[in-house]
Amino acid sequence: MISTDTLELLRATVDDWRRAGESVAIVPTMGNLHDGHLALLGEAKRKAMRTVASIFVNPTQFGPGEDYESYPRTREADLASLESAGCDLVWLPSVERMYPLDPPFMVQVPDSLSDRLCGASRPGHFDGVASVVLRLFNQVRPDVAVFGEKDYQQLVIIRRMVEDLSLDIRIAGLPTVRESSGLALSSRNAYLDKDERSSAPVLYRVLTEMARALRENTDFKALRRASLSRLEAAGFRPDYLEWCSAETLGPIRAGRPSRLFAAAWLGRARLIDNVPVD
Ligand code: PAF
């Protein structure tokens, strides 16, 4: 496995693969890897002959007062897991490499995608995500990029960006990897203490039970009120709990796929999750 912070080596390696007729997949990450990331790498390996994982804690997607400085940085352990998972190249750009200009050029995500769900309480977050992902796509020039469905709003925004900017890259989404309790794997689960960890699976439980009830035509507003109370009783401070189109993140449309989306604070951790309704 090659690991590099040099754009020239990254490009030369990917060019060699291309000359040999090999396809390339990227798994963008911020490091602190867990089994969810390794599942994304597994999917990347199924979709292409060569895999690149990037590790970059992206400052532009963190707002003031968020956890950019304290975000867990575990490079040596991450490199070891990627190597044993069979990754071909790890791209480790510095902040200066990723953002050579100050101020940097930034992608502005349309409000219709970014002013809701996580975007409503994290203004500018998705502009930062789109800006770094576009840079990664231009640096690596992959055929395929793999993202997890846990960050579903991110996945929809990236799909839309690729479509709107005519990028020649396929976006693959992978279902959320969960603990046996149902808790979605996330680097931020490390912020949970022992008691919070035992309450954390309630978020997924509430969402799956809501989805089942919605399929049986239960009234959403009443269900939402009861679910928010359940979350609060389990110690959560809910941020949002919404039922949206899985395609546009806007209002649900008859006969089209929809999902339930939730974010809630539990102690220091802001947990997010989503499940399909139909
Ligand atoms: O999902 C993440 O870890 C990040 O948002 C991403 C896609 C690597 C961009 O920094």
CSV table of C-alpha atoms and ligand atoms in Angstrom, one decimal:
chain,number,residue,atom,x,y,z
A,1,MET,CA,0.0,0.0,0.0
A,2,ILE,CA,1.3,3.5,-0.9
A,3,SER,CA,0.5,6.4,1.4
A,4,THR,CA,1.3,9.9,0.3
A,5,ASP,CA,0.8,13.6,0.8
A,6,THR,CA,2.3,14.4,-2.6
A,7,LEU,CA,-0.1,15.2,-5.4
A,8,GLU,CA,2.5,14.3,-8.0
A,9,LEU,CA,2.9,10.7,-6.6
A,10,LEU,CA,-0.9,10.3,-6.3
A,11,ARG,CA,-1.4,11.4,-9.9
A,12,ALA,CA,1.5,9.3,-11.3
A,13,THR,CA,0.3,6.2,-9.5
A,14,VAL,CA,-3.3,6.6,-10.7
A,15,ASP,CA,-2.1,7.4,-14.3
A,16,ASP,CA,0.0,4.1,-14.2
A,17,TRP,CA,-3.1,2.2,-13.2
A,18,ARG,CA,-5.2,3.8,-15.9
A,19,ARG,CA,-2.5,3.0,-18.6
A,20,ALA,CA,-2.8,-0.6,-17.4
A,21,GLY,CA,-6.5,-0.5,-18.0
A,22,GLU,CA,-7.4,-0.6,-14.3
A,23,SER,CA,-10.5,1.3,-12.9
A,24,VAL,CA,-10.2,3.3,-9.7
A,25,ALA,CA,-12.5,3.8,-6.8
A,26,ILE,CA,-12.2,6.4,-4.0
A,27,VAL,CA,-13.5,6.2,-0.4
A,28,PRO,CA,-13.2,9.7,1.1
A,29,THR,CA,-12.8,9.7,4.9
A,30,MET,CA,-11.8,12.0,7.8
A,31,GLY,CA,-9.9,9.1,9.4
A,32,ASN,CA,-10.6,7.5,12.8
A,33,LEU,CA,-11.7,4.5,10.8
A,34,HIS,CA,-14.2,1.9,12.0
A,35,ASP,CA,-15.9,-1.1,10.4
A,36,GLY,CA,-18.3,1.2,8.5
A,37,HIS,CA,-15.4,2.7,6.6
A,38,LEU,CA,-13.9,-0.7,6.0
A,39,ALA,CA,-17.3,-1.8,4.5
A,40,LEU,CA,-17.1,1.2,2.1
A,41,LEU,CA,-13.6,0.1,1.1
A,42,GLY,CA,-15.0,-3.5,0.6
A,43,GLU,CA,-17.6,-2.0,-1.7
A,44,ALA,CA,-15.0,0.1,-3.5
A,45,LYS,CA,-12.9,-3.1,-4.1
A,46,ARG,CA,-16.0,-4.8,-5.6
A,47,LYS,CA,-16.6,-1.8,-7.9
A,48,ALA,CA,-13.1,-1.1,-9.2
A,49,MET,CA,-9.7,-2.8,-9.7
A,50,ARG,CA,-7.8,-0.2,-7.6
A,51,THR,CA,-8.9,1.6,-4.4
A,52,VAL,CA,-7.8,4.9,-3.0
A,53,ALA,CA,-8.9,6.0,0.5
A,54,SER,CA,-8.4,9.7,1.5
A,55,ILE,CA,-7.9,10.8,5.1
A,56,PHE,CA,-8.4,14.5,5.6
A,57,VAL,CA,-10.1,16.2,8.5
A,58,ASN,CA,-11.7,19.0,6.5
A,59,PRO,CA,-11.7,22.3,8.3
A,60,THR,CA,-14.3,24.0,6.0
A,61,GLN,CA,-17.1,21.6,7.0
A,62,PHE,CA,-16.8,22.4,10.7
A,63,GLY,CA,-18.6,25.4,12.1
A,64,PRO,CA,-17.4,27.7,14.9
A,65,GLY,CA,-17.5,25.9,18.2
A,66,GLU,CA,-17.7,22.4,16.5
A,67,ASP,CA,-15.2,19.7,17.1
A,68,TYR,CA,-12.6,20.4,14.3
A,69,GLU,CA,-9.7,20.7,16.8
A,70,SER,CA,-10.7,17.7,18.9
A,71,TYR,CA,-11.9,15.4,16.1
A,72,PRO,CA,-10.0,12.1,16.7
A,73,ARG,CA,-6.9,11.8,14.6
A,74,THR,CA,-5.6,8.2,14.5
A,75,ARG,CA,-3.4,8.1,11.4
A,76,GLU,CA,-1.2,5.1,12.3
A,77,ALA,CA,-4.1,2.8,13.3
A,78,ASP,CA,-6.0,4.0,10.2
A,79,LEU,CA,-3.1,3.1,7.9
A,80,ALA,CA,-2.8,-0.3,9.5
A,81,SER,CA,-6.5,-1.1,9.0
A,82,LEU,CA,-6.5,0.2,5.4
A,83,GLU,CA,-3.4,-1.9,4.6
A,84,SER,CA,-5.0,-5.1,6.1
A,85,ALA,CA,-8.2,-4.4,4.2
A,86,GLY,CA,-6.3,-4.3,0.9
A,87,CYS,CA,-6.4,-0.6,0.1
A,88,ASP,CA,-3.9,0.3,-2.7
A,89,LEU,CA,-3.3,3.9,-1.9
A,90,VAL,CA,-4.0,6.3,0.9
A,91,TRP,CA,-4.1,10.0,0.1
A,92,LEU,CA,-3.1,12.2,3.0
A,93,PRO,CA,-3.2,15.8,1.8
A,94,SER,CA,-2.2,18.7,4.2
A,95,VAL,CA,-4.6,21.6,4.7
A,96,GLU,CA,-2.3,23.7,2.5
A,97,ARG,CA,-2.4,21.1,-0.3
A,98,MET,CA,-6.2,20.9,-0.1
A,99,TYR,CA,-6.7,24.7,0.2
A,100,PRO,CA,-3.8,26.5,-1.4
A,101,LEU,CA,-5.7,29.8,-1.7
A,102,ASP,CA,-6.8,31.9,1.2
A,103,PRO,CA,-9.7,32.5,0.9
A,104,PRO,CA,-10.4,29.3,-1.1
A,105,PHE,CA,-12.8,28.8,-3.9
A,106,MET,CA,-15.9,27.1,-2.4
A,107,VAL,CA,-18.8,25.2,-3.8
A,108,GLN,CA,-22.2,26.7,-2.8
A,109,VAL,CA,-24.8,24.0,-2.3
A,110,PRO,CA,-28.3,25.2,-3.3
A,111,ASP,CA,-30.4,26.1,-0.3
A,112,SER,CA,-33.1,23.6,-1.4
A,113,LEU,CA,-30.6,20.8,-0.4
A,114,SER,CA,-28.7,22.4,2.4
A,115,ASP,CA,-31.1,24.5,4.4
A,116,ARG,CA,-32.8,21.5,6.0
A,117,LEU,CA,-32.0,18.5,8.2
A,118,CYS,CA,-28.3,18.7,9.3
A,119,GLY,CA,-27.8,21.8,7.1
A,120,ALA,CA,-30.3,23.8,9.2
A,121,SER,CA,-28.3,23.5,12.3
A,122,ARG,CA,-24.8,23.4,10.6
A,123,PRO,CA,-24.8,26.4,8.2
A,124,GLY,CA,-22.1,26.1,5.6
A,125,HIS,CA,-21.4,22.5,6.5
A,126,PHE,CA,-22.4,21.1,3.1
A,127,ASP,CA,-20.6,23.8,1.2
A,128,GLY,CA,-17.5,22.5,3.0
A,129,VAL,CA,-18.3,18.9,2.2
A,130,ALA,CA,-19.0,19.6,-1.5
A,131,SER,CA,-15.9,21.7,-1.8
A,132,VAL,CA,-13.6,19.1,-0.4
A,133,VAL,CA,-15.2,16.2,-2.3
A,134,LEU,CA,-14.9,18.1,-5.6
A,135,ARG,CA,-11.2,18.7,-4.8
A,136,LEU,CA,-10.7,15.0,-4.0
A,137,PHE,CA,-12.4,14.0,-7.3
A,138,ASN,CA,-10.1,16.4,-9.2
A,139,GLN,CA,-7.0,15.2,-7.4
A,140,VAL,CA,-7.7,11.4,-7.7
A,141,ARG,CA,-9.9,11.4,-10.9
A,142,PRO,CA,-11.7,8.1,-9.8
A,143,ASP,CA,-14.3,6.2,-11.8
A,144,VAL,CA,-16.4,5.5,-8.7
A,145,ALA,CA,-16.7,7.1,-5.3
A,146,VAL,CA,-18.3,5.3,-2.4
A,147,PHE,CA,-20.2,7.0,0.5
A,148,GLY,CA,-22.2,5.7,3.4
A,149,GLU,CA,-26.0,6.1,3.7
A,150,LYS,CA,-25.6,7.2,7.3
A,151,ASP,CA,-24.8,10.7,6.0
A,152,TYR,CA,-27.7,10.5,3.6
A,153,GLN,CA,-28.0,14.2,3.1
A,154,GLN,CA,-24.4,14.3,2.1
A,155,LEU,CA,-24.9,11.4,-0.3
A,156,VAL,CA,-27.8,13.2,-2.0
A,157,ILE,CA,-25.9,16.5,-2.3
A,158,ILE,CA,-22.9,14.7,-3.8
A,159,ARG,CA,-25.0,12.9,-6.3
A,160,ARG,CA,-26.7,16.2,-7.3
A,161,MET,CA,-23.3,17.9,-7.6
A,162,VAL,CA,-22.0,15.2,-9.9
A,163,GLU,CA,-25.1,15.5,-12.0
A,164,ASP,CA,-25.1,19.3,-12.1
A,165,LEU,CA,-21.4,19.7,-12.9
A,166,SER,CA,-21.4,16.7,-15.4
A,167,LEU,CA,-18.6,15.0,-13.5
A,168,ASP,CA,-17.8,11.6,-15.0
A,169,ILE,CA,-17.9,9.7,-11.7
A,170,ARG,CA,-20.3,7.1,-10.5
A,171,ILE,CA,-21.5,7.6,-6.9
A,172,ALA,CA,-22.2,4.4,-4.9
A,173,GLY,CA,-24.2,4.5,-1.6
A,174,LEU,CA,-23.8,1.8,1.0
A,175,PRO,CA,-26.3,1.0,3.7
A,176,THR,CA,-25.3,2.1,7.2
A,177,VAL,CA,-23.2,-0.4,9.2
A,178,ARG,CA,-24.6,-0.9,12.7
A,179,GLU,CA,-23.7,-2.5,16.0
A,180,SER,CA,-25.8,-5.5,16.9
A,181,SER,CA,-27.8,-3.0,19.1
A,182,GLY,CA,-28.8,-1.1,15.9
A,183,LEU,CA,-26.5,1.9,16.7
A,184,ALA,CA,-25.0,3.3,13.5
A,185,LEU,CA,-21.2,3.1,13.6
A,186,SER,CA,-19.7,6.6,13.8
A,187,SER,CA,-16.4,8.2,14.8
A,188,ARG,CA,-18.4,10.4,17.2
A,189,ASN,CA,-19.7,7.4,19.2
A,190,ALA,CA,-16.4,7.7,20.9
A,191,TYR,CA,-17.8,10.8,22.7
A,192,LEU,CA,-20.5,8.7,24.5
A,193,ASP,CA,-19.9,7.6,28.1
A,194,LYS,CA,-21.1,4.2,29.3
A,195,ASP,CA,-24.7,5.2,30.2
A,196,GLU,CA,-25.1,7.2,27.0
A,197,ARG,CA,-23.8,4.2,25.0
A,198,SER,CA,-26.6,2.0,26.4
A,199,SER,CA,-29.2,4.7,25.5
A,200,ALA,CA,-27.8,5.4,22.0
A,201,PRO,CA,-29.6,2.5,20.2
A,202,VAL,CA,-32.9,4.1,21.1
A,203,LEU,CA,-32.5,6.5,18.2
A,204,TYR,CA,-32.5,3.7,15.6
A,205,ARG,CA,-35.3,1.8,17.5
A,206,VAL,CA,-37.5,4.9,17.4
A,207,LEU,CA,-36.9,5.4,13.7
A,208,THR,CA,-37.6,1.8,12.7
A,209,GLU,CA,-40.8,1.7,14.7
A,210,MET,CA,-41.9,5.0,13.2
A,211,ALA,CA,-41.2,3.7,9.7
A,212,ARG,CA,-43.3,0.6,10.4
A,213,ALA,CA,-46.2,2.7,11.8
A,214,LEU,CA,-46.0,5.1,8.8
A,215,ARG,CA,-46.3,2.1,6.4
A,216,GLU,CA,-49.5,1.3,8.3
A,217,ASN,CA,-50.7,4.9,7.6
A,218,THR,CA,-50.3,6.2,11.2
A,219,ASP,CA,-50.5,10.0,11.3
A,220,PHE,CA,-47.0,11.4,11.1
A,221,LYS,CA,-47.5,14.5,13.4
A,222,ALA,CA,-48.8,12.4,16.3
A,223,LEU,CA,-46.1,9.8,15.7
A,224,ARG,CA,-43.4,12.5,15.6
A,225,ARG,CA,-44.6,14.0,18.9
A,226,ALA,CA,-44.6,10.6,20.7
A,227,SER,CA,-41.2,9.7,19.2
A,228,LEU,CA,-39.6,13.0,20.3
A,229,SER,CA,-40.9,12.4,23.9
A,230,ARG,CA,-39.4,8.9,23.8
A,231,LEU,CA,-36.0,10.3,22.7
A,232,GLU,CA,-36.1,12.9,25.4
A,233,ALA,CA,-37.1,10.3,28.1
A,234,ALA,CA,-34.0,8.3,27.0
A,235,GLY,CA,-31.8,11.4,27.6
A,236,PHE,CA,-31.5,12.8,24.0
A,237,ARG,CA,-31.8,16.4,23.0
A,238,PRO,CA,-33.5,16.0,19.6
A,239,ASP,CA,-32.3,18.4,16.8
A,240,TYR,CA,-34.7,17.2,14.1
A,241,LEU,CA,-37.0,14.3,13.2
A,242,GLU,CA,-38.3,14.5,9.7
A,243,TRP,CA,-39.9,12.5,7.0
A,244,CYS,CA,-38.6,13.5,3.5
A,245,SER,CA,-38.2,12.4,-0.1
A,246,ALA,CA,-35.2,10.1,-0.3
A,247,GLU,CA,-34.4,11.7,-3.7
A,248,THR,CA,-34.8,15.4,-3.1
A,249,LEU,CA,-34.9,15.7,0.7
A,250,GLY,CA,-38.0,17.8,0.1
A,251,PRO,CA,-41.6,16.9,0.8
A,252,ILE,CA,-42.5,13.2,0.4
A,253,ARG,CA,-44.1,12.3,-3.0
A,254,ALA,CA,-46.7,9.6,-3.6
A,255,GLY,CA,-45.2,6.5,-5.0
A,256,ARG,CA,-41.6,7.7,-4.6
A,257,PRO,CA,-39.0,6.5,-2.0
A,258,SER,CA,-39.0,8.4,1.3
A,259,ARG,CA,-36.9,8.2,4.5
A,260,LEU,CA,-37.1,9.2,8.1
A,261,PHE,CA,-34.2,11.4,9.3
A,262,ALA,CA,-33.1,12.3,12.8
A,263,ALA,CA,-30.3,14.0,14.6
A,264,ALA,CA,-30.1,14.2,18.4
A,265,TRP,CA,-27.5,15.2,21.0
A,266,LEU,CA,-26.6,12.6,23.6
A,267,GLY,CA,-24.1,14.2,26.0
A,268,ARG,CA,-21.3,15.6,23.8
A,269,ALA,CA,-22.2,13.4,20.8
A,270,ARG,CA,-24.5,14.6,18.0
A,271,LEU,CA,-25.9,11.3,16.6
A,272,ILE,CA,-27.6,11.2,13.2
A,273,ASP,CA,-29.5,8.3,11.6
A,274,ASN,CA,-32.0,7.6,8.9
A,275,VAL,CA,-34.2,4.7,7.7
A,276,PRO,CA,-36.2,4.0,4.6
A,277,VAL,CA,-40.0,4.1,4.9
A,278,ASP,CA,-40.9,2.5,1.6
B,1,PAF,O1,-18.3,11.7,5.5
B,1,PAF,C1,-17.2,12.2,5.8
B,1,PAF,O2,-16.4,11.6,6.5
B,1,PAF,C2,-16.8,13.5,5.2
B,1,PAF,O3,-17.9,14.4,5.2
B,1,PAF,C3,-16.1,13.5,3.9
B,1,PAF,C4,-17.1,12.9,2.8
B,1,PAF,C5,-14.9,12.6,3.9
B,1,PAF,C6,-15.7,14.9,3.4
B,1,PAF,O4,-14.8,15.4,4.3
